[in-house]
Coordinates of C-alpha atoms and ligand atoms in Angstrom, one line a residue:
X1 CA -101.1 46.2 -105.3
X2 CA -100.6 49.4 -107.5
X3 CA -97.7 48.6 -109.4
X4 CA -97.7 52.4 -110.4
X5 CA -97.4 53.1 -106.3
X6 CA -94.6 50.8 -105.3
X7 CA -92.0 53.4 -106.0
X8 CA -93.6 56.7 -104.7
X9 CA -91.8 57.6 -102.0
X10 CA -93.7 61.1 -101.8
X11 CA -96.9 63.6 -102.4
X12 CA -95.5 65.2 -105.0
X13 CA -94.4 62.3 -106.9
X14 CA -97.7 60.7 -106.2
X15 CA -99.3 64.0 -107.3
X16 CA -97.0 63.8 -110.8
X17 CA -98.3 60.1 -111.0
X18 CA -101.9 61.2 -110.6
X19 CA -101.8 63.6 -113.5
X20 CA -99.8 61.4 -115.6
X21 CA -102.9 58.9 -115.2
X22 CA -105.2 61.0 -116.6
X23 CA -102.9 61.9 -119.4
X24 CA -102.2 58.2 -120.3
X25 CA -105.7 57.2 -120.1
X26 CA -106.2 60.1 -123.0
X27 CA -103.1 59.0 -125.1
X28 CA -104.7 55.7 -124.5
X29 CA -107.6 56.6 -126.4
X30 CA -105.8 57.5 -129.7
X31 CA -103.9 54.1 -130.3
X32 CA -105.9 52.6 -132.9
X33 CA -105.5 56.2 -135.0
X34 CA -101.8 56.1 -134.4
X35 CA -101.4 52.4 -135.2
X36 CA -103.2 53.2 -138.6
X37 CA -101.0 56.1 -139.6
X38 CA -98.0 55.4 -137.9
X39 CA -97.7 58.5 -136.5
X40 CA -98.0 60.5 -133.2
X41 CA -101.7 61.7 -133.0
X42 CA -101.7 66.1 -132.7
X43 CA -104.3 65.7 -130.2
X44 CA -101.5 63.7 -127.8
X45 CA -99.3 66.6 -128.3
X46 CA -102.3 69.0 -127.5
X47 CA -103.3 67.2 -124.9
X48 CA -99.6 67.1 -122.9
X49 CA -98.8 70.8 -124.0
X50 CA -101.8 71.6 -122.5
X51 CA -100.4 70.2 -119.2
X52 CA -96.9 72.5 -119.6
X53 CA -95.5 68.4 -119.8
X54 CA -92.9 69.3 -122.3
X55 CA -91.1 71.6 -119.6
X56 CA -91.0 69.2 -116.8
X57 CA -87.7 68.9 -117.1
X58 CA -86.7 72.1 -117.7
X59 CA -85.0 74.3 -115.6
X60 CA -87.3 76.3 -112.5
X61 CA -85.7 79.5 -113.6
X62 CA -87.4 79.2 -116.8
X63 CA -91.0 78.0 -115.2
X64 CA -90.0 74.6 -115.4
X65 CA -90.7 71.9 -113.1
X66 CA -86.6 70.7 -113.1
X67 CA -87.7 66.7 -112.4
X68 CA -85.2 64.9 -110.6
X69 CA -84.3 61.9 -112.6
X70 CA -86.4 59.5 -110.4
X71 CA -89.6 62.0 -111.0
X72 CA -89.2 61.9 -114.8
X73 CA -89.1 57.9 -114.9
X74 CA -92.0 57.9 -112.9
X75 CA -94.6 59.8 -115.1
X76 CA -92.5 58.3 -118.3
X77 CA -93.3 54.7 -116.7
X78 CA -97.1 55.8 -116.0
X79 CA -97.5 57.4 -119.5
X80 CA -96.4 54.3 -121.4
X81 CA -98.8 52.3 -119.6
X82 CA -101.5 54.4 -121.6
X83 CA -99.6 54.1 -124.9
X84 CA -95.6 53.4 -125.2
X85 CA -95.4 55.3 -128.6
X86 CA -96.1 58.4 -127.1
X87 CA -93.9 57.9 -124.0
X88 CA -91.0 57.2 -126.2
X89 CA -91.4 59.9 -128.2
X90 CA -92.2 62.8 -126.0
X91 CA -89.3 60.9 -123.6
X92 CA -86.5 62.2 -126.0
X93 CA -87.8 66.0 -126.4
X94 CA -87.5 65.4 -122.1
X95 CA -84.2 64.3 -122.0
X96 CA -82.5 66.1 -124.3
X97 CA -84.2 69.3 -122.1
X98 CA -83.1 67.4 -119.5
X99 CA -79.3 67.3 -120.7
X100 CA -79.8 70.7 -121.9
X101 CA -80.6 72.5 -118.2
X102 CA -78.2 70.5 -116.1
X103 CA -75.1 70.3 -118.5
X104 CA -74.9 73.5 -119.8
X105 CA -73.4 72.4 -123.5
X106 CA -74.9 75.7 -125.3
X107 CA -73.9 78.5 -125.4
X108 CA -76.2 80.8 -123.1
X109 CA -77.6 82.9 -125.6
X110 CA -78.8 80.4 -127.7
X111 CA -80.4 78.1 -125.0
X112 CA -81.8 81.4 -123.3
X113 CA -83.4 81.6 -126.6
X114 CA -84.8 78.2 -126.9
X115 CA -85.5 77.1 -123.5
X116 CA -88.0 80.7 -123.1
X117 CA -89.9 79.1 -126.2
X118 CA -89.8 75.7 -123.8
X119 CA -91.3 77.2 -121.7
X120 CA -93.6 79.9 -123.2
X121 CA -94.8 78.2 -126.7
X122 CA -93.7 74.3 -125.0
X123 CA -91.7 74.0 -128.8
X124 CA -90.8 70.2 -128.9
X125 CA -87.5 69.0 -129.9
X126 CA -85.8 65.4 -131.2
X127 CA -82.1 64.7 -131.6
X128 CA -81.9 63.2 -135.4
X129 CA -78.8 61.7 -135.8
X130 CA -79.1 58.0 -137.3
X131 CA -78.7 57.4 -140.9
X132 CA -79.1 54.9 -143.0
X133 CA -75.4 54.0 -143.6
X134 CA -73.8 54.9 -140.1
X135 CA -76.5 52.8 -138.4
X136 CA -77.3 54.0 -134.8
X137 CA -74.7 57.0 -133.8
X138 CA -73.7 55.5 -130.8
X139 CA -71.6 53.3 -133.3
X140 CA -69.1 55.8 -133.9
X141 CA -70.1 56.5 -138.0
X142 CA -69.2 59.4 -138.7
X143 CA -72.9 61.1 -140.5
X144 CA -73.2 61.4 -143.9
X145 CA -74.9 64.6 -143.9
X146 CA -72.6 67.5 -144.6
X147 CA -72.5 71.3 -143.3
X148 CA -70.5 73.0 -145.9
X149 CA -70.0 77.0 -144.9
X150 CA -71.7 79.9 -146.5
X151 CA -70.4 83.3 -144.8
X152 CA -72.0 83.6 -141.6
X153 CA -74.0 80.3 -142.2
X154 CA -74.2 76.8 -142.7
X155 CA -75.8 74.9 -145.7
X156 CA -76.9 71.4 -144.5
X157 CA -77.6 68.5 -146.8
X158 CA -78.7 64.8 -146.0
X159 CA -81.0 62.3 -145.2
X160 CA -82.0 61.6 -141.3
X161 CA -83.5 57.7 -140.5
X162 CA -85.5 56.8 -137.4
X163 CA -86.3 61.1 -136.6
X164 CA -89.2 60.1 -134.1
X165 CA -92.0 62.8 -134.1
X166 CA -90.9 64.2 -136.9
X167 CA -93.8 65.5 -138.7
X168 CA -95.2 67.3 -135.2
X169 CA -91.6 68.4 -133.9
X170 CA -90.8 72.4 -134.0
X171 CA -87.1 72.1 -133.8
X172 CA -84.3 69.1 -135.1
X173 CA -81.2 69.0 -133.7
X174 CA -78.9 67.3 -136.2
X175 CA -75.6 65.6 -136.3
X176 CA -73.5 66.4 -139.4
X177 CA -69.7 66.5 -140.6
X178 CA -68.7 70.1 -140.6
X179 CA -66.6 70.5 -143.4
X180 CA -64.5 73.6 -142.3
X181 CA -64.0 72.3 -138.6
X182 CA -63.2 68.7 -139.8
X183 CA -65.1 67.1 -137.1
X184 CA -68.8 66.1 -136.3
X185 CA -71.5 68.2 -134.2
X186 CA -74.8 69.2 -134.3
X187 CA -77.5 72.2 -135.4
X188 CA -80.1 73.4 -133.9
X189 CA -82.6 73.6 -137.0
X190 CA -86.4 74.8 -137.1
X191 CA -88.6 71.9 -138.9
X192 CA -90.0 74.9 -140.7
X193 CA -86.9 75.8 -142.3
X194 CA -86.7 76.3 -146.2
X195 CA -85.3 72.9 -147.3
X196 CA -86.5 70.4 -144.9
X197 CA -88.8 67.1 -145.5
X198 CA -90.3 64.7 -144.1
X199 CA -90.8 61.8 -146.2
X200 CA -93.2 58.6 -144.5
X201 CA -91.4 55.7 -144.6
X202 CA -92.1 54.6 -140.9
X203 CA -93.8 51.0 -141.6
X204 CA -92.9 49.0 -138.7
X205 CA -93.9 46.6 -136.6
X206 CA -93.5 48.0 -133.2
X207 CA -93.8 51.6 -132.1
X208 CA -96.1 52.5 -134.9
X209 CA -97.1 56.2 -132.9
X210 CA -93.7 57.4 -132.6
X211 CA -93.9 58.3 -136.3
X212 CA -89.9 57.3 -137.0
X213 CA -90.0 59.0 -140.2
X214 CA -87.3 60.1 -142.7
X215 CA -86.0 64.0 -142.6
X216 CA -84.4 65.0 -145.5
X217 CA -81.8 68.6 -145.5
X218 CA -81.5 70.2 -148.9
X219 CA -79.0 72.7 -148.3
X220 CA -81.1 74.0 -145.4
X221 CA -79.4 77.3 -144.2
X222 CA -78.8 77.4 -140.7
X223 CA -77.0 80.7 -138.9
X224 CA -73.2 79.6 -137.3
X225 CA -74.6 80.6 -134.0
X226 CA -77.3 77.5 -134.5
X227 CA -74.1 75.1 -134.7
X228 CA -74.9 74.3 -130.7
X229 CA -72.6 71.2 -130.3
X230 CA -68.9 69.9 -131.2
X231 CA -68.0 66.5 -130.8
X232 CA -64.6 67.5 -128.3
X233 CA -64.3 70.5 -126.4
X234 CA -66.7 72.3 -124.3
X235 CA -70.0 71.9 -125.8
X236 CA -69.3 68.1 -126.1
X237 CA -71.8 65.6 -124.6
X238 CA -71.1 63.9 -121.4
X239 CA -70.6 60.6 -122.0
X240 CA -72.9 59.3 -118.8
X241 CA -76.5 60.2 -119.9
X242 CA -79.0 59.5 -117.1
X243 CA -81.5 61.0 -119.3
X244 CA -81.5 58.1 -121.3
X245 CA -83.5 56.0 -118.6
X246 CA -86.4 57.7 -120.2
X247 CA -86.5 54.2 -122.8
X248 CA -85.8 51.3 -119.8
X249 CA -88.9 53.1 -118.0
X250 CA -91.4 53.8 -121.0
X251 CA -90.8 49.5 -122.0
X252 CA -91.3 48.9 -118.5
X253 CA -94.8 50.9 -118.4
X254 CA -95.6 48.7 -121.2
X255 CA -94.9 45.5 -119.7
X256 CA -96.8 46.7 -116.6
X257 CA -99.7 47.3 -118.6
X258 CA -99.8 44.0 -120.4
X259 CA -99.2 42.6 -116.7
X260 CA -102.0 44.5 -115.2
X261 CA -104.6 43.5 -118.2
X262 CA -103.3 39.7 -117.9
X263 CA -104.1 39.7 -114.3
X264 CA -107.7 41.4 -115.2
X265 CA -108.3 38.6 -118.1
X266 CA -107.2 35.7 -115.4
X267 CA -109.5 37.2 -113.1
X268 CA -112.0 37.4 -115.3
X269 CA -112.2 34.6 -117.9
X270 CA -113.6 31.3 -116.6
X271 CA -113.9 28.3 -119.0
X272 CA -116.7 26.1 -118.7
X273 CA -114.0 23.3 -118.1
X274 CA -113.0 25.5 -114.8
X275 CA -115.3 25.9 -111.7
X276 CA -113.1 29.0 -111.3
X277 CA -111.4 32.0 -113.7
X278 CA -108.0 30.8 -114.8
X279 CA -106.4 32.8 -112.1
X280 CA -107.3 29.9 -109.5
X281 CA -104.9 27.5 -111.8
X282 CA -101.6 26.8 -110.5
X283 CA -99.6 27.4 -113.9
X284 CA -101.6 31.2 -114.5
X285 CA -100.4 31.9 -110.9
X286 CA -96.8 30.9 -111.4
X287 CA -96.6 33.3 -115.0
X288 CA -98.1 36.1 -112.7
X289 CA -95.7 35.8 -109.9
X290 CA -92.8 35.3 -112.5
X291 CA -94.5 38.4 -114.0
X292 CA -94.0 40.4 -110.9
X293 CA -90.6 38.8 -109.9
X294 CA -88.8 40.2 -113.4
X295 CA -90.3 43.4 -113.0
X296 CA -89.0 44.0 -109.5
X297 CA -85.7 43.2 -110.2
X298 CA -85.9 45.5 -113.4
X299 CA -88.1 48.3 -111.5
X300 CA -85.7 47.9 -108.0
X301 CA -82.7 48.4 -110.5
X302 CA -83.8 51.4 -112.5
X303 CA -84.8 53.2 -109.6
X304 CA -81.8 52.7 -107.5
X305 CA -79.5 53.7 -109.9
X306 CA -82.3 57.1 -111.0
X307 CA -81.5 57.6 -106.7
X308 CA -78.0 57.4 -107.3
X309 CA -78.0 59.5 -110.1
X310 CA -80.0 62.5 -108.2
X311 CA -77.8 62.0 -104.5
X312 CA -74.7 61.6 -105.9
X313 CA -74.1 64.2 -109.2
X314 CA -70.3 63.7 -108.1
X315 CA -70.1 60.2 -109.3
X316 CA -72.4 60.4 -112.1
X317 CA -69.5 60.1 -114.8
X318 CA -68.7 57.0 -113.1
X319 CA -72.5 55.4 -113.5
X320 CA -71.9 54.7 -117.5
X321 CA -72.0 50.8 -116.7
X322 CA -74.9 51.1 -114.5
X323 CA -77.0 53.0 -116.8
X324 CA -76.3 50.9 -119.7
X325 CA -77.3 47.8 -117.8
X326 CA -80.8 48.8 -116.5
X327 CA -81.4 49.9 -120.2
X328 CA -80.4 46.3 -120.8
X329 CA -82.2 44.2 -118.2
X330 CA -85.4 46.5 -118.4
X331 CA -86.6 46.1 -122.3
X332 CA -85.5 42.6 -122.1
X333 CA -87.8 41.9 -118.6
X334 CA -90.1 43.5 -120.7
X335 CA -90.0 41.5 -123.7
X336 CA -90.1 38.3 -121.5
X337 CA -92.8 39.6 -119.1
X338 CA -95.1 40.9 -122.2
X339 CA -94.8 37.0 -123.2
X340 CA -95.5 36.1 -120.0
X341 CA -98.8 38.0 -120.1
X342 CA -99.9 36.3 -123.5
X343 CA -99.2 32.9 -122.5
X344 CA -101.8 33.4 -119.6
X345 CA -104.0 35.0 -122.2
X346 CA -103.5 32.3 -124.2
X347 CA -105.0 32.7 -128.3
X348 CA -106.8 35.6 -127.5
X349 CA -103.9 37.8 -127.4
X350 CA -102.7 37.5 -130.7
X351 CA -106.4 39.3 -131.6
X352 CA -106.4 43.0 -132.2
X353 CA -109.1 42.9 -129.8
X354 CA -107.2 42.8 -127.0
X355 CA -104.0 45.6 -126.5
X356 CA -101.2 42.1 -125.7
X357 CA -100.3 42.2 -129.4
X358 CA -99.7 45.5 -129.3
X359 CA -97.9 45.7 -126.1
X360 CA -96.1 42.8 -127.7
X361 CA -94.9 44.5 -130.8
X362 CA -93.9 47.4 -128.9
X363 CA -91.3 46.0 -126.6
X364 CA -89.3 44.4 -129.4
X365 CA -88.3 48.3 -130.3
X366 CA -86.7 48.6 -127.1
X367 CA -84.2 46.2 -128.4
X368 CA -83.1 48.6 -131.3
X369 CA -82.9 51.6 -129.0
X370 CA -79.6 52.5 -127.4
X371 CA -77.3 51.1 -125.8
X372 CA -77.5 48.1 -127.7
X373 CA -77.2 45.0 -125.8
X374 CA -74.2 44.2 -127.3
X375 CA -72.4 47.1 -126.4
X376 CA -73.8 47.3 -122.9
X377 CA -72.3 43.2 -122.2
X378 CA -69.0 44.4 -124.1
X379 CA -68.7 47.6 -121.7
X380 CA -68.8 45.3 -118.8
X381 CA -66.8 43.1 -119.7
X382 CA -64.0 45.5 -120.2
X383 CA -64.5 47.1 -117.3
X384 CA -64.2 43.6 -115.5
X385 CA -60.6 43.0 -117.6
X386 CA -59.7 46.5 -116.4
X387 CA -59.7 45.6 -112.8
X388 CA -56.2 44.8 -111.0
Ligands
LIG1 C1 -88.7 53.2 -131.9 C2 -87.4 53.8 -132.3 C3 -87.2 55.2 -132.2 C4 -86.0 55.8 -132.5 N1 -85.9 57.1 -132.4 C5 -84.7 57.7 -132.8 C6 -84.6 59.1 -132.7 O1 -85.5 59.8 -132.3 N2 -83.4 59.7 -133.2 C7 -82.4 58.9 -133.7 O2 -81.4 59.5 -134.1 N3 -82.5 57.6 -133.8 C8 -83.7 57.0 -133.3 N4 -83.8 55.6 -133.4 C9 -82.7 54.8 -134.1 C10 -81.8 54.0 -133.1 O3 -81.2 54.8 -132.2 C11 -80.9 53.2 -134.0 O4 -80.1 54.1 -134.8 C12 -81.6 52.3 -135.0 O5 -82.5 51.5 -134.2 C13 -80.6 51.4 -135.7 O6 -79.8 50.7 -134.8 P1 -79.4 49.2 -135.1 O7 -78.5 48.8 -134.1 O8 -80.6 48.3 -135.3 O9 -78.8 49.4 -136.6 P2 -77.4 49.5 -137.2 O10 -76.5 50.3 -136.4 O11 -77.6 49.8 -138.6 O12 -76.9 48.0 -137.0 C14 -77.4 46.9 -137.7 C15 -76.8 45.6 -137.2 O13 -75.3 45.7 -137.4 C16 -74.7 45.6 -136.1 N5 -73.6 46.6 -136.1 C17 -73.6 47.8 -136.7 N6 -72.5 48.5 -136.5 C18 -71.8 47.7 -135.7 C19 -70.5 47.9 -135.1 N7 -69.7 49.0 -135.3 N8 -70.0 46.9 -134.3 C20 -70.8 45.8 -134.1 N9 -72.0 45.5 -134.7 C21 -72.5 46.5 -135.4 C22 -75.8 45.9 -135.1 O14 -75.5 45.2 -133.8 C23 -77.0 45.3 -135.7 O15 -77.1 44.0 -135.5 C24 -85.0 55.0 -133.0 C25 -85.1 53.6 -133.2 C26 -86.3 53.0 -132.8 C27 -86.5 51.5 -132.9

């Protein structure tokens, strides 16, 4: 069984699947470098923007492809089979495109502007909005970078943490306090801009590629018209982001990847204690089925509630709890099933040899991206208390 097939339901999805293959099989190639530098390879971005990838999401009436949500887990889930770094990384510039098209925060102009070099140039974009002291945003900190006004401009000073692709991205958006408006939102600011840094401190364990690096603003001046989002009002962020199912479906193209090689090395290896590979052994056969029994609950999960997501736009704002949850369930099944797959491995996987280590290091990330798992188990349980 194709684990990548179960959830095509179409030609055209098994036609995005297809290319996506061939694009992870690529990225796939590259690890090694990006393990070394801890960054995202050039040749990755080449490679997708060579494939328009970086307006899938985008609107048609700009030449995108407009993915449903379903669509965009899909390739996202087949991508980080090839190499999670990249998924996760190139996952946020779709999302926030994502966002972007179907909410309509911007003012028109603006994303008129943008979204024709989305399409045109495929320009990639991050949100960069944690920060050493206010921890991850979806916290509440309030950032500690400041935009102070300068006439018609802003002058933006701080330092960003965690600002994945940031040495290869063409645009930032960042979250500041806006000193004027007394309240938090966000620029749209061009990495080229006079002012800006990256400093390389990413040095991690897990999600080496993504290249998490430090940004630092030194009163980088940004035109008022670039201020593209408030915190209340109009331009303000929904607060149900289906978007964000981009990381529950890049940790579980991982842990289908360590599953898939397990199931090759059980096939495969045959000590001379054995008349048979390992995968004739009762306890190798109960990690694989455990193996498969995780990841379709987790798989089953995050594709019902992508359906629900794409059939139902009226009830979206309601899907908050749901959303949350798959992000939940899905990096931890991955975590568990990525140990699975090394316990049937056995020694071997710890070598750098083999990819389990990797794929092991990797899906511990997923536990630091958002919604934390604390929040997610605290939103439930209020909405629980809430019931009559
Ligand atoms: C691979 C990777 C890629 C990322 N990419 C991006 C990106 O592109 N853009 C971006 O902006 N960010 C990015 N992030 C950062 C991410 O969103 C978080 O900001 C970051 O992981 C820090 O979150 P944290 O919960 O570990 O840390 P902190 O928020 O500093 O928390 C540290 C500890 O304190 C606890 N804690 C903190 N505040 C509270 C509170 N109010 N109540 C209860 N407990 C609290 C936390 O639970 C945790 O145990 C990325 C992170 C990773 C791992």
């Amino acid at each position: 069984m194709d684990l990548f097939q179960m959830y095509v339901n179409n030609e055209k999805q098994k036609a995005l699947v297809e290319k996506t293959a061939k694009l992870a099989e690529k990225v796939q190639k590259r690890v090694g470098m990006a393990e070394e530098t801890a960054s995202l390879p050039r040749e990755n971005i080449e490679d997708l923007r060579k494939e328009k990838y970086f307006s899938l999401t985008l609107a048609e009436s700009y030449g995108g492809k407009a993915l449903s949500l379903y669509d965009f887990l899909l390739v996202q889930e087949r991508l980080a089979a090839g190499d999670g770094a990249t998924a996760l990384s190139v996952g946020w510039h779709l999302g926030i495109i994502k966002e972007l098209s179907e909410d309509h925060l911007w003012n028109h102009d603006v994303f008129d502007w943008f979204a024709k070099q989305v399409a045109s140039d495929q320009v990639l974009v991050n949100r960069i909005a944690s920060e050493a002291a206010t921890g991850s945003p979806t916290r509440g900190g309030i950032p500690e970078t400041k935009a102070v006004r300068d006439g018609d401009d802003y002058l933006l000073t701080g330092r960003k943490t965690f600002a994945t692709m940031a040495s290869v991205l063409d645009y930032y958006i960042i979250s500041a306090y806006i000193e004027d408006k007394e309240t938090v939102g966000s620029f749209l600011v061009s990495s080229n801009s006079p002012g800006v840094r990256v400093e390389k401190t990413w040095d991690t364990l897990g999600m080496r590629g993504t290249g998490s690096d430090d940004v630092i603003f030194d009163e980088v001046r940004v035109d008022q018209n670039l201020l593209v989002e408030l915190s209340t009002g109009q331009t303000a962020r929904k607060s149900a982001k289906g978007w964000l199912l981009h990381i529950p479906a890049c940790y579980l193209g991982i842990a289908i990847a360590a599953r898939n090689d397990a199931i090759t090395f059980a096939k495969n290896f045959q000590p001379n204690s054995l008349h048979t590979p390992i995968a004739e052994v009762a306890h190798i056969q109960q990690k694989i089925g455990e193996m498969d029994l995780k990841l379709m609950q987790a798989r089953s999960f995050m594709y019902q509630v992508a359906t629900k997501w794409d059939e139902e736009p009226e009830k979206r704002e309601q899907l908050g709890a749901e959303l949350a949850a798959v992000k939940t369930i899905a990096t931890n099944t991955a975590n568990e099933v990525v140990d699975l797959a090394m316990r049937i491995v056995g020694g071997r996987g710890l070598s750098k040899e083999y990819r389990f280590e990797q794929y092991y290091r990797d899906v511990r990330a997923g536990l630091h991206n958002p919604p934390m798992d604390d929040m997610v188990i605290q939103l439930l349980a209020k909405r629980a208390l809430a019931e009559d």
